[in-house]
Amino acid sequence: EPEVTQTPSHQVTQMGQEVILRCVPISNHLYFYWYRQILGQKVEFLVSFYNNEISEKSEIFDDQFSVERPDGSNFTLKIRSTKLEDSAMYFCASNGGGLTYNEQFFGPGTRLTVL
Amino acid sequence: TQLLEQSPQFLSIQEGENLTVYCNSSSVFSSLQWYRQEPGEGPVLLVTVVTGGEVKKLKRLTFQFGDARKDSSLHITAAQPGDTGLYLCAGDGQGGSEKLVFGKGTKLTVNP
């Protein structure tokens, strides 16, 4: 069964460093998302991406964040200068669009630890 | 701001018991999803409900969407230890928003 994959599974970085989190969405999906979940808290929306551009972003998704689809398969989230409070699980999700309503399929996540 | 409130927050039961968990909001949702999440893993989609009053069954799990599309419930019959996990409901954002708004979840423990 097709699934969303994410790499790395764990990332430890120093405050102020740049990190890139990578995702491979389900192959025929058109809509892509990033969410984060701080330990013990709700899953929170960061950004949605369609047709090679951001379609919606939350107030969390400030200028330190960017997304890119560099080729036909990968979808990346970059944090330019990490802060301690960026420590969280980051989930990529994808949606086939059309009649699938808003069914979003999530990847296994990347645990980001900022020291 | 859309909020989804889930109850109970924690539930611990014995194998074989039935249970119902709830997902409530003052907002109307076009669709609502139920996910299950294991520790350190991503949410796994269980079901999507779309029509007010809709009932969907997935083996021993029964999902219902409220008539007004503001609330939903998940009923598990004859719970098994394998049902242990965090059950999350998520609704789509209003006004054509694509984001999912998540509840905090119900942490279910089924004891053998």
mmCIF file of N, CA and C in Angstrom, chain A:
data_model
loop_
_atom_site.group_PDB
_atom_site.id
_atom_site.type_symbol
_atom_site.label_atom_id
_atom_site.label_comp_id
_atom_site.label_asym_id
_atom_site.label_seq_id
_atom_site.Cartn_x
_atom_site.Cartn_y
_atom_site.Cartn_z
ATOM 1 N N GLU A 1 0.845 -1.192 0.000
ATOM 2 C CA GLU A 1 0.000 0.000 0.000
ATOM 3 C C GLU A 1 0.883 1.245 0.000
ATOM 4 N N PRO A 2 0.562 2.223 -0.869
ATOM 5 C CA PRO A 2 1.385 3.444 -0.928
ATOM 6 C C PRO A 2 1.404 4.147 0.421
ATOM 7 N N GLU A 3 2.555 4.753 0.743
ATOM 8 C CA GLU A 3 2.646 5.468 2.005
ATOM 9 C C GLU A 3 3.571 6.662 1.860
ATOM 10 N N VAL A 4 3.428 7.592 2.787
ATOM 11 C CA VAL A 4 4.296 8.758 2.864
ATOM 12 C C VAL A 4 5.535 8.365 3.660
ATOM 13 N N THR A 5 6.689 8.709 3.150
ATOM 14 C CA THR A 5 7.926 8.418 3.879
ATOM 15 C C THR A 5 8.623 9.726 4.240
ATOM 16 N N GLN A 6 9.375 9.683 5.349
ATOM 17 C CA GLN A 6 10.085 10.873 5.818
ATOM 18 C C GLN A 6 11.488 10.504 6.263
ATOM 19 N N THR A 7 12.420 11.400 5.989
ATOM 20 C CA THR A 7 13.787 11.229 6.473
ATOM 21 C C THR A 7 14.330 12.569 6.946
ATOM 22 N N PRO A 8 15.222 12.584 7.949
ATOM 23 C CA PRO A 8 15.563 11.432 8.776
ATOM 24 C C PRO A 8 14.469 11.157 9.795
ATOM 25 N N SER A 9 14.566 10.062 10.513
ATOM 26 C CA SER A 9 13.587 9.794 11.561
ATOM 27 C C SER A 9 13.893 10.637 12.797
ATOM 28 N N HIS A 10 15.175 10.898 13.027
ATOM 29 C CA HIS A 10 15.593 11.757 14.132
ATOM 30 C C HIS A 10 16.634 12.743 13.623
ATOM 31 N N GLN A 11 16.554 13.973 14.112
ATOM 32 C CA GLN A 11 17.533 14.993 13.755
ATOM 33 C C GLN A 11 17.840 15.800 15.007
ATOM 34 N N VAL A 12 19.114 15.840 15.362
ATOM 35 C CA VAL A 12 19.551 16.660 16.489
ATOM 36 C C VAL A 12 20.414 17.780 15.930
ATOM 37 N N THR A 13 20.145 19.001 16.335
ATOM 38 C CA THR A 13 20.880 20.135 15.794
ATOM 39 C C THR A 13 21.125 21.166 16.893
ATOM 40 N N GLN A 14 22.068 22.034 16.642
ATOM 41 C CA GLN A 14 22.355 23.127 17.569
ATOM 42 C C GLN A 14 21.486 24.336 17.205
ATOM 43 N N MET A 15 21.096 25.068 18.215
ATOM 44 C CA MET A 15 20.318 26.287 18.010
ATOM 45 C C MET A 15 21.019 27.194 17.011
ATOM 46 N N GLY A 16 20.256 27.726 16.088
ATOM 47 C CA GLY A 16 20.823 28.616 15.077
ATOM 48 C C GLY A 16 21.221 27.930 13.788
ATOM 49 N N GLN A 17 21.265 26.600 13.807
ATOM 50 C CA GLN A 17 21.628 25.854 12.602
ATOM 51 C C GLN A 17 20.411 25.670 11.702
ATOM 52 N N GLU A 18 20.700 25.430 10.428
ATOM 53 C CA GLU A 18 19.645 25.151 9.450
ATOM 54 C C GLU A 18 19.400 23.654 9.397
ATOM 55 N N VAL A 19 18.129 23.278 9.259
ATOM 56 C CA VAL A 19 17.800 21.868 9.061
ATOM 57 C C VAL A 19 16.854 21.748 7.865
ATOM 58 N N ILE A 20 16.956 20.635 7.183
ATOM 59 C CA ILE A 20 16.040 20.304 6.092
ATOM 60 C C ILE A 20 15.424 18.951 6.385
ATOM 61 N N LEU A 21 14.119 18.944 6.459
ATOM 62 C CA LEU A 21 13.382 17.703 6.676
ATOM 63 C C LEU A 21 12.786 17.279 5.342
ATOM 64 N N ARG A 22 12.892 15.994 5.060
ATOM 65 C CA ARG A 22 12.508 15.513 3.731
ATOM 66 C C ARG A 22 11.324 14.564 3.792
ATOM 67 N N CYS A 23 10.541 14.608 2.749
ATOM 68 C CA CYS A 23 9.323 13.802 2.663
ATOM 69 C C CYS A 23 9.165 13.326 1.217
ATOM 70 N N VAL A 24 8.695 12.107 1.074
ATOM 71 C CA VAL A 24 8.254 11.638 -0.234
ATOM 72 C C VAL A 24 6.766 11.327 -0.109
ATOM 73 N N PRO A 25 5.903 12.193 -0.657
ATOM 74 C CA PRO A 25 4.456 11.960 -0.569
ATOM 75 C C PRO A 25 4.037 10.749 -1.407
ATOM 76 N N ILE A 26 2.793 10.338 -1.252
ATOM 77 C CA ILE A 26 2.247 9.270 -2.074
ATOM 78 C C ILE A 26 2.254 9.734 -3.531
ATOM 79 N N SER A 27 2.640 8.847 -4.437
ATOM 80 C CA SER A 27 3.098 9.260 -5.770
ATOM 81 C C SER A 27 2.063 10.002 -6.610
ATOM 82 N N ASN A 28 0.797 9.691 -6.538
ATOM 83 C CA ASN A 28 -0.163 10.384 -7.389
ATOM 84 C C ASN A 28 -0.919 11.481 -6.647
ATOM 85 N N HIS A 29 -0.440 11.851 -5.479
ATOM 86 C CA HIS A 29 -1.090 12.899 -4.702
ATOM 87 C C HIS A 29 -0.655 14.274 -5.168
ATOM 88 N N LEU A 30 -1.550 15.236 -4.961
ATOM 89 C CA LEU A 30 -1.342 16.577 -5.496
ATOM 90 C C LEU A 30 -1.173 17.645 -4.419
ATOM 91 N N TYR A 31 -1.644 17.361 -3.223
ATOM 92 C CA TYR A 31 -1.616 18.342 -2.150
ATOM 93 C C TYR A 31 -0.679 17.837 -1.059
ATOM 94 N N PHE A 32 0.150 18.739 -0.538
ATOM 95 C CA PHE A 32 1.167 18.337 0.420
ATOM 96 C C PHE A 32 1.125 19.288 1.617
ATOM 97 N N TYR A 33 1.454 18.738 2.769
ATOM 98 C CA TYR A 33 1.310 19.491 4.009
ATOM 99 C C TYR A 33 2.463 19.185 4.954
ATOM 100 N N TRP A 34 2.744 20.147 5.811
ATOM 101 C CA TRP A 34 3.583 19.908 6.977
ATOM 102 C C TRP A 34 2.796 20.282 8.225
ATOM 103 N N TYR A 35 2.924 19.419 9.234
ATOM 104 C CA TYR A 35 2.355 19.652 10.554
ATOM 105 C C TYR A 35 3.463 19.428 11.573
ATOM 106 N N ARG A 36 3.267 19.948 12.770
ATOM 107 C CA ARG A 36 4.194 19.613 13.841
ATOM 108 C C ARG A 36 3.407 19.260 15.102
ATOM 109 N N GLN A 37 4.068 18.516 15.975
ATOM 110 C CA GLN A 37 3.457 18.133 17.246
ATOM 111 C C GLN A 37 4.527 18.248 18.322
ATOM 112 N N ILE A 38 4.393 19.263 19.142
ATOM 113 C CA ILE A 38 5.257 19.394 20.304
ATOM 114 C C ILE A 38 4.840 18.337 21.307
ATOM 115 N N LEU A 39 5.799 17.787 22.026
ATOM 116 C CA LEU A 39 5.543 16.669 22.933
ATOM 117 C C LEU A 39 4.367 16.954 23.857
ATOM 118 N N GLY A 40 3.370 16.066 23.808
ATOM 119 C CA GLY A 40 2.227 16.179 24.703
ATOM 120 C C GLY A 40 1.156 17.146 24.237
ATOM 121 N N GLN A 41 1.353 17.745 23.054
ATOM 122 C CA GLN A 41 0.391 18.729 22.569
ATOM 123 C C GLN A 41 -0.290 18.253 21.292
ATOM 124 N N LYS A 42 -1.205 19.095 20.797
ATOM 125 C CA LYS A 42 -1.960 18.758 19.601
ATOM 126 C C LYS A 42 -1.076 18.777 18.362
ATOM 127 N N VAL A 43 -1.527 18.075 17.345
ATOM 128 C CA VAL A 43 -0.930 18.206 16.020
ATOM 129 C C VAL A 43 -1.364 19.561 15.454
ATOM 130 N N GLU A 44 -0.366 20.346 14.984
ATOM 131 C CA GLU A 44 -0.655 21.713 14.507
ATOM 132 C C GLU A 44 -0.265 21.850 13.044
ATOM 133 N N PHE A 45 -1.116 22.496 12.290
ATOM 134 C CA PHE A 45 -0.869 22.749 10.871
ATOM 135 C C PHE A 45 0.215 23.814 10.703
ATOM 136 N N LEU A 46 1.118 23.568 9.765
ATOM 137 C CA LEU A 46 2.130 24.564 9.407
ATOM 138 C C LEU A 46 1.844 25.183 8.043
ATOM 139 N N VAL A 47 1.736 24.317 7.013
ATOM 140 C CA VAL A 47 1.677 24.839 5.653
ATOM 141 C C VAL A 47 1.076 23.803 4.717
ATOM 142 N N SER A 48 0.399 24.309 3.681
ATOM 143 C CA SER A 48 -0.060 23.430 2.607
ATOM 144 C C SER A 48 0.534 23.911 1.283
ATOM 145 N N PHE A 49 0.668 23.000 0.354
ATOM 146 C CA PHE A 49 1.425 23.255 -0.878
ATOM 147 C C PHE A 49 0.720 22.555 -2.013
ATOM 148 N N TYR A 50 0.437 23.303 -3.085
ATOM 149 C CA TYR A 50 -0.254 22.733 -4.234
ATOM 150 C C TYR A 50 0.223 23.444 -5.482
ATOM 151 N N ASN A 51 0.434 22.694 -6.535
ATOM 152 C CA ASN A 51 0.807 23.272 -7.821
ATOM 153 C C ASN A 51 2.059 24.152 -7.689
ATOM 154 N N ASN A 52 3.004 23.641 -6.930
ATOM 155 C CA ASN A 52 4.320 24.283 -6.757
ATOM 156 C C ASN A 52 4.292 25.615 -6.038
ATOM 157 N N GLU A 53 3.263 25.835 -5.243
ATOM 158 C CA GLU A 53 3.294 27.030 -4.418
ATOM 159 C C GLU A 53 2.536 26.810 -3.122
ATOM 160 N N ILE A 54 2.844 27.646 -2.128
ATOM 161 C CA ILE A 54 2.154 27.581 -0.851
ATOM 162 C C ILE A 54 0.716 28.038 -1.047
ATOM 163 N N SER A 55 -0.235 27.216 -0.582
ATOM 164 C CA SER A 55 -1.634 27.599 -0.705
ATOM 165 C C SER A 55 -2.192 28.143 0.609
ATOM 166 N N GLU A 56 -1.591 27.747 1.711
ATOM 167 C CA GLU A 56 -2.036 28.248 3.007
ATOM 168 C C GLU A 56 -0.906 28.041 4.014
ATOM 169 N N LYS A 57 -0.780 28.956 4.970
ATOM 170 C CA LYS A 57 0.204 28.757 6.030
ATOM 171 C C LYS A 57 -0.346 29.297 7.337
ATOM 172 N N SER A 58 0.155 28.749 8.426
ATOM 173 C CA SER A 58 -0.283 29.188 9.746
ATOM 174 C C SER A 58 0.657 30.284 10.246
ATOM 175 N N GLU A 59 0.273 30.865 11.387
ATOM 176 C CA GLU A 59 1.129 31.919 11.956
ATOM 177 C C GLU A 59 2.443 31.347 12.486
ATOM 178 N N ILE A 60 2.486 30.028 12.699
ATOM 179 C CA ILE A 60 3.745 29.407 13.124
ATOM 180 C C ILE A 60 4.764 29.477 11.992
ATOM 181 N N PHE A 61 4.298 29.369 10.777
ATOM 182 C CA PHE A 61 5.148 29.283 9.590
ATOM 183 C C PHE A 61 5.641 30.677 9.244
ATOM 184 N N ASP A 62 6.673 31.131 9.978
ATOM 185 C CA ASP A 62 7.192 32.476 9.744
ATOM 186 C C ASP A 62 8.348 32.428 8.744
ATOM 187 N N ASP A 63 9.082 33.526 8.664
ATOM 188 C CA ASP A 63 10.130 33.656 7.642
ATOM 189 C C ASP A 63 11.276 32.660 7.828
ATOM 190 N N GLN A 64 11.337 32.020 8.987
ATOM 191 C CA GLN A 64 12.390 31.029 9.213
ATOM 192 C C GLN A 64 12.089 29.709 8.522
ATOM 193 N N PHE A 65 10.849 29.538 8.100
ATOM 194 C CA PHE A 65 10.428 28.290 7.475
ATOM 195 C C PHE A 65 10.282 28.480 5.962
ATOM 196 N N SER A 66 10.589 27.430 5.226
ATOM 197 C CA SER A 66 10.295 27.430 3.790
ATOM 198 C C SER A 66 10.048 25.997 3.343
ATOM 199 N N VAL A 67 9.307 25.859 2.256
ATOM 200 C CA VAL A 67 9.038 24.539 1.695
ATOM 201 C C VAL A 67 9.400 24.559 0.220
ATOM 202 N N GLU A 68 9.688 23.359 -0.267
ATOM 203 C CA GLU A 68 10.104 23.237 -1.652
ATOM 204 C C GLU A 68 9.766 21.851 -2.155
ATOM 205 N N ARG A 69 9.463 21.786 -3.450
ATOM 206 C CA ARG A 69 9.324 20.485 -4.105
ATOM 207 C C ARG A 69 10.380 20.483 -5.202
ATOM 208 N N PRO A 70 11.588 20.079 -4.865
ATOM 209 C CA PRO A 70 12.721 20.243 -5.780
ATOM 210 C C PRO A 70 12.666 19.357 -7.013
ATOM 211 N N ASP A 71 11.912 18.266 -6.911
ATOM 212 C CA ASP A 71 11.780 17.372 -8.066
ATOM 213 C C ASP A 71 10.389 16.773 -8.020
ATOM 214 N N GLY A 72 10.147 15.744 -8.800
ATOM 215 C CA GLY A 72 8.797 15.210 -8.885
ATOM 216 C C GLY A 72 8.373 14.347 -7.726
ATOM 217 N N SER A 73 9.299 14.098 -6.772
ATOM 218 C CA SER A 73 8.932 13.184 -5.712
ATOM 219 C C SER A 73 9.142 13.743 -4.310
ATOM 220 N N ASN A 74 10.145 14.580 -4.111
ATOM 221 C CA ASN A 74 10.446 15.046 -2.760
ATOM 222 C C ASN A 74 9.711 16.334 -2.412
ATOM 223 N N PHE A 75 9.445 16.492 -1.112
ATOM 224 C CA PHE A 75 8.830 17.696 -0.572
ATOM 225 C C PHE A 75 9.592 18.004 0.705
ATOM 226 N N THR A 76 10.181 19.186 0.789
ATOM 227 C CA THR A 76 11.064 19.473 1.925
ATOM 228 C C THR A 76 10.575 20.646 2.749
ATOM 229 N N LEU A 77 10.929 20.613 4.031
ATOM 230 C CA LEU A 77 10.694 21.719 4.957
ATOM 231 C C LEU A 77 12.053 22.160 5.464
ATOM 232 N N LYS A 78 12.366 23.430 5.286
ATOM 233 C CA LYS A 78 13.631 23.980 5.767
ATOM 234 C C LYS A 78 13.357 24.949 6.905
ATOM 235 N N ILE A 79 14.127 24.798 7.961
ATOM 236 C CA ILE A 79 14.107 25.787 9.041
ATOM 237 C C ILE A 79 15.476 26.441 9.025
ATOM 238 N N ARG A 80 15.516 27.739 8.785
ATOM 239 C CA ARG A 80 16.795 28.424 8.518
ATOM 240 C C ARG A 80 17.658 28.543 9.754
ATOM 241 N N SER A 81 17.096 28.960 10.837
ATOM 242 C CA SER A 81 17.868 29.190 12.057
ATOM 243 C C SER A 81 17.034 28.645 13.211
ATOM 244 N N THR A 82 17.333 27.416 13.587
ATOM 245 C CA THR A 82 16.470 26.731 14.548
ATOM 246 C C THR A 82 16.536 27.361 15.929
ATOM 247 N N LYS A 83 15.384 27.290 16.604
ATOM 248 C CA LYS A 83 15.279 27.764 17.982
ATOM 249 C C LYS A 83 14.949 26.562 18.866
ATOM 250 N N LEU A 84 15.151 26.722 20.151
ATOM 251 C CA LEU A 84 14.836 25.640 21.092
ATOM 252 C C LEU A 84 13.386 25.204 20.951
ATOM 253 N N GLU A 85 12.489 26.186 20.756
ATOM 254 C CA GLU A 85 11.063 25.878 20.688
ATOM 255 C C GLU A 85 10.644 25.205 19.387
ATOM 256 N N ASP A 86 11.567 25.022 18.458
ATOM 257 C CA ASP A 86 11.265 24.265 17.241
ATOM 258 C C ASP A 86 11.356 22.762 17.477
ATOM 259 N N SER A 87 11.823 22.356 18.636
ATOM 260 C CA SER A 87 11.894 20.929 18.960
ATOM 261 C C SER A 87 10.486 20.343 18.956
ATOM 262 N N ALA A 88 10.281 19.333 18.127
ATOM 263 C CA ALA A 88 8.943 18.753 17.946
ATOM 264 C C ALA A 88 9.051 17.578 16.988
ATOM 265 N N MET A 89 7.942 16.859 16.846
ATOM 266 C CA MET A 89 7.789 15.900 15.749
ATOM 267 C C MET A 89 7.217 16.674 14.563
ATOM 268 N N TYR A 90 7.800 16.495 13.405
ATOM 269 C CA TYR A 90 7.312 17.139 12.189
ATOM 270 C C TYR A 90 6.760 16.061 11.269
ATOM 271 N N PHE A 91 5.513 16.244 10.874
ATOM 272 C CA PHE A 91 4.841 15.273 10.020
ATOM 273 C C PHE A 91 4.548 15.877 8.660
ATOM 274 N N CYS A 92 4.840 15.114 7.639
ATOM 275 C CA CYS A 92 4.435 15.438 6.280
ATOM 276 C C CYS A 92 3.147 14.672 5.991
ATOM 277 N N ALA A 93 2.282 15.255 5.194
ATOM 278 C CA ALA A 93 1.052 14.574 4.802
ATOM 279 C C ALA A 93 0.751 14.885 3.348
ATOM 280 N N SER A 94 -0.030 14.007 2.721
ATOM 281 C CA SER A 94 -0.433 14.282 1.344
ATOM 282 C C SER A 94 -1.877 13.859 1.126
ATOM 283 N N ASN A 95 -2.470 14.436 0.093
ATOM 284 C CA ASN A 95 -3.882 14.256 -0.213
ATOM 285 C C ASN A 95 -4.012 14.164 -1.725
ATOM 286 N N GLY A 96 -4.820 13.185 -2.165
ATOM 287 C CA GLY A 96 -4.969 13.009 -3.601
ATOM 288 C C GLY A 96 -5.849 14.038 -4.281
ATOM 289 N N GLY A 97 -6.633 14.802 -3.494
ATOM 290 C CA GLY A 97 -7.520 15.789 -4.093
ATOM 291 C C GLY A 97 -8.722 15.133 -4.722
ATOM 292 N N GLY A 98 -9.457 15.878 -5.522
ATOM 293 C CA GLY A 98 -10.632 15.358 -6.203
ATOM 294 C C GLY A 98 -11.710 14.979 -5.226
ATOM 295 N N LEU A 99 -12.254 13.758 -5.356
ATOM 296 C CA LEU A 99 -13.367 13.333 -4.522
ATOM 297 C C LEU A 99 -12.909 12.719 -3.201
ATOM 298 N N THR A 100 -11.632 12.857 -2.851
ATOM 299 C CA THR A 100 -11.156 12.259 -1.609
ATOM 300 C C THR A 100 -11.357 13.186 -0.430
ATOM 301 N N TYR A 101 -12.141 14.243 -0.619
ATOM 302 C CA TYR A 101 -12.390 15.223 0.421
ATOM 303 C C TYR A 101 -11.078 15.693 0.982
ATOM 304 N N ASN A 102 -10.948 15.755 2.301
ATOM 305 C CA ASN A 102 -9.691 16.246 2.850
ATOM 306 C C ASN A 102 -8.958 15.127 3.567
ATOM 307 N N GLU A 103 -8.973 13.934 2.989
ATOM 308 C CA GLU A 103 -8.258 12.813 3.592
ATOM 309 C C GLU A 103 -6.764 13.020 3.426
ATOM 310 N N GLN A 104 -6.110 13.202 4.529
ATOM 311 C CA GLN A 104 -4.673 13.427 4.503
ATOM 312 C C GLN A 104 -3.981 12.228 5.115
ATOM 313 N N PHE A 105 -2.973 11.739 4.415
ATOM 314 C CA PHE A 105 -2.217 10.575 4.853
ATOM 315 C C PHE A 105 -0.863 11.064 5.359
ATOM 316 N N PHE A 106 -0.550 10.656 6.567
ATOM 317 C CA PHE A 106 0.621 11.177 7.258
ATOM 318 C C PHE A 106 1.807 10.224 7.168
ATOM 319 N N GLY A 107 2.992 10.814 7.161
ATOM 320 C CA GLY A 107 4.213 10.046 7.256
ATOM 321 C C GLY A 107 4.530 9.711 8.704
ATOM 322 N N PRO A 108 5.606 8.970 8.944
ATOM 323 C CA PRO A 108 5.951 8.546 10.297
ATOM 324 C C PRO A 108 6.573 9.652 11.151
ATOM 325 N N GLY A 109 6.968 10.748 10.509
ATOM 326 C CA GLY A 109 7.483 11.888 11.266
ATOM 327 C C GLY A 109 8.996 11.931 11.366
ATOM 328 N N THR A 110 9.485 13.146 11.603
ATOM 329 C CA THR A 110 10.893 13.377 11.958
ATOM 330 C C THR A 110 10.908 14.033 13.328
ATOM 331 N N ARG A 111 11.626 13.411 14.245
ATOM 332 C CA ARG A 111 11.760 14.029 15.570
ATOM 333 C C ARG A 111 12.934 14.987 15.533
ATOM 334 N N LEU A 112 12.659 16.278 15.687
ATOM 335 C CA LEU A 112 13.701 17.306 15.676
ATOM 336 C C LEU A 112 13.987 17.738 17.104
ATOM 337 N N THR A 113 15.239 17.653 17.477
ATOM 338 C CA THR A 113 15.678 18.120 18.789
ATOM 339 C C THR A 113 16.679 19.245 18.593
ATOM 340 N N VAL A 114 16.367 20.404 19.129
ATOM 341 C CA VAL A 114 17.255 21.570 19.027
ATOM 342 C C VAL A 114 17.897 21.792 20.390
ATOM 343 N N LEU A 115 19.232 21.762 20.408
ATOM 344 C CA LEU A 115 19.966 21.910 21.676
ATOM 345 C C LEU A 115 20.530 23.320 21.840
#
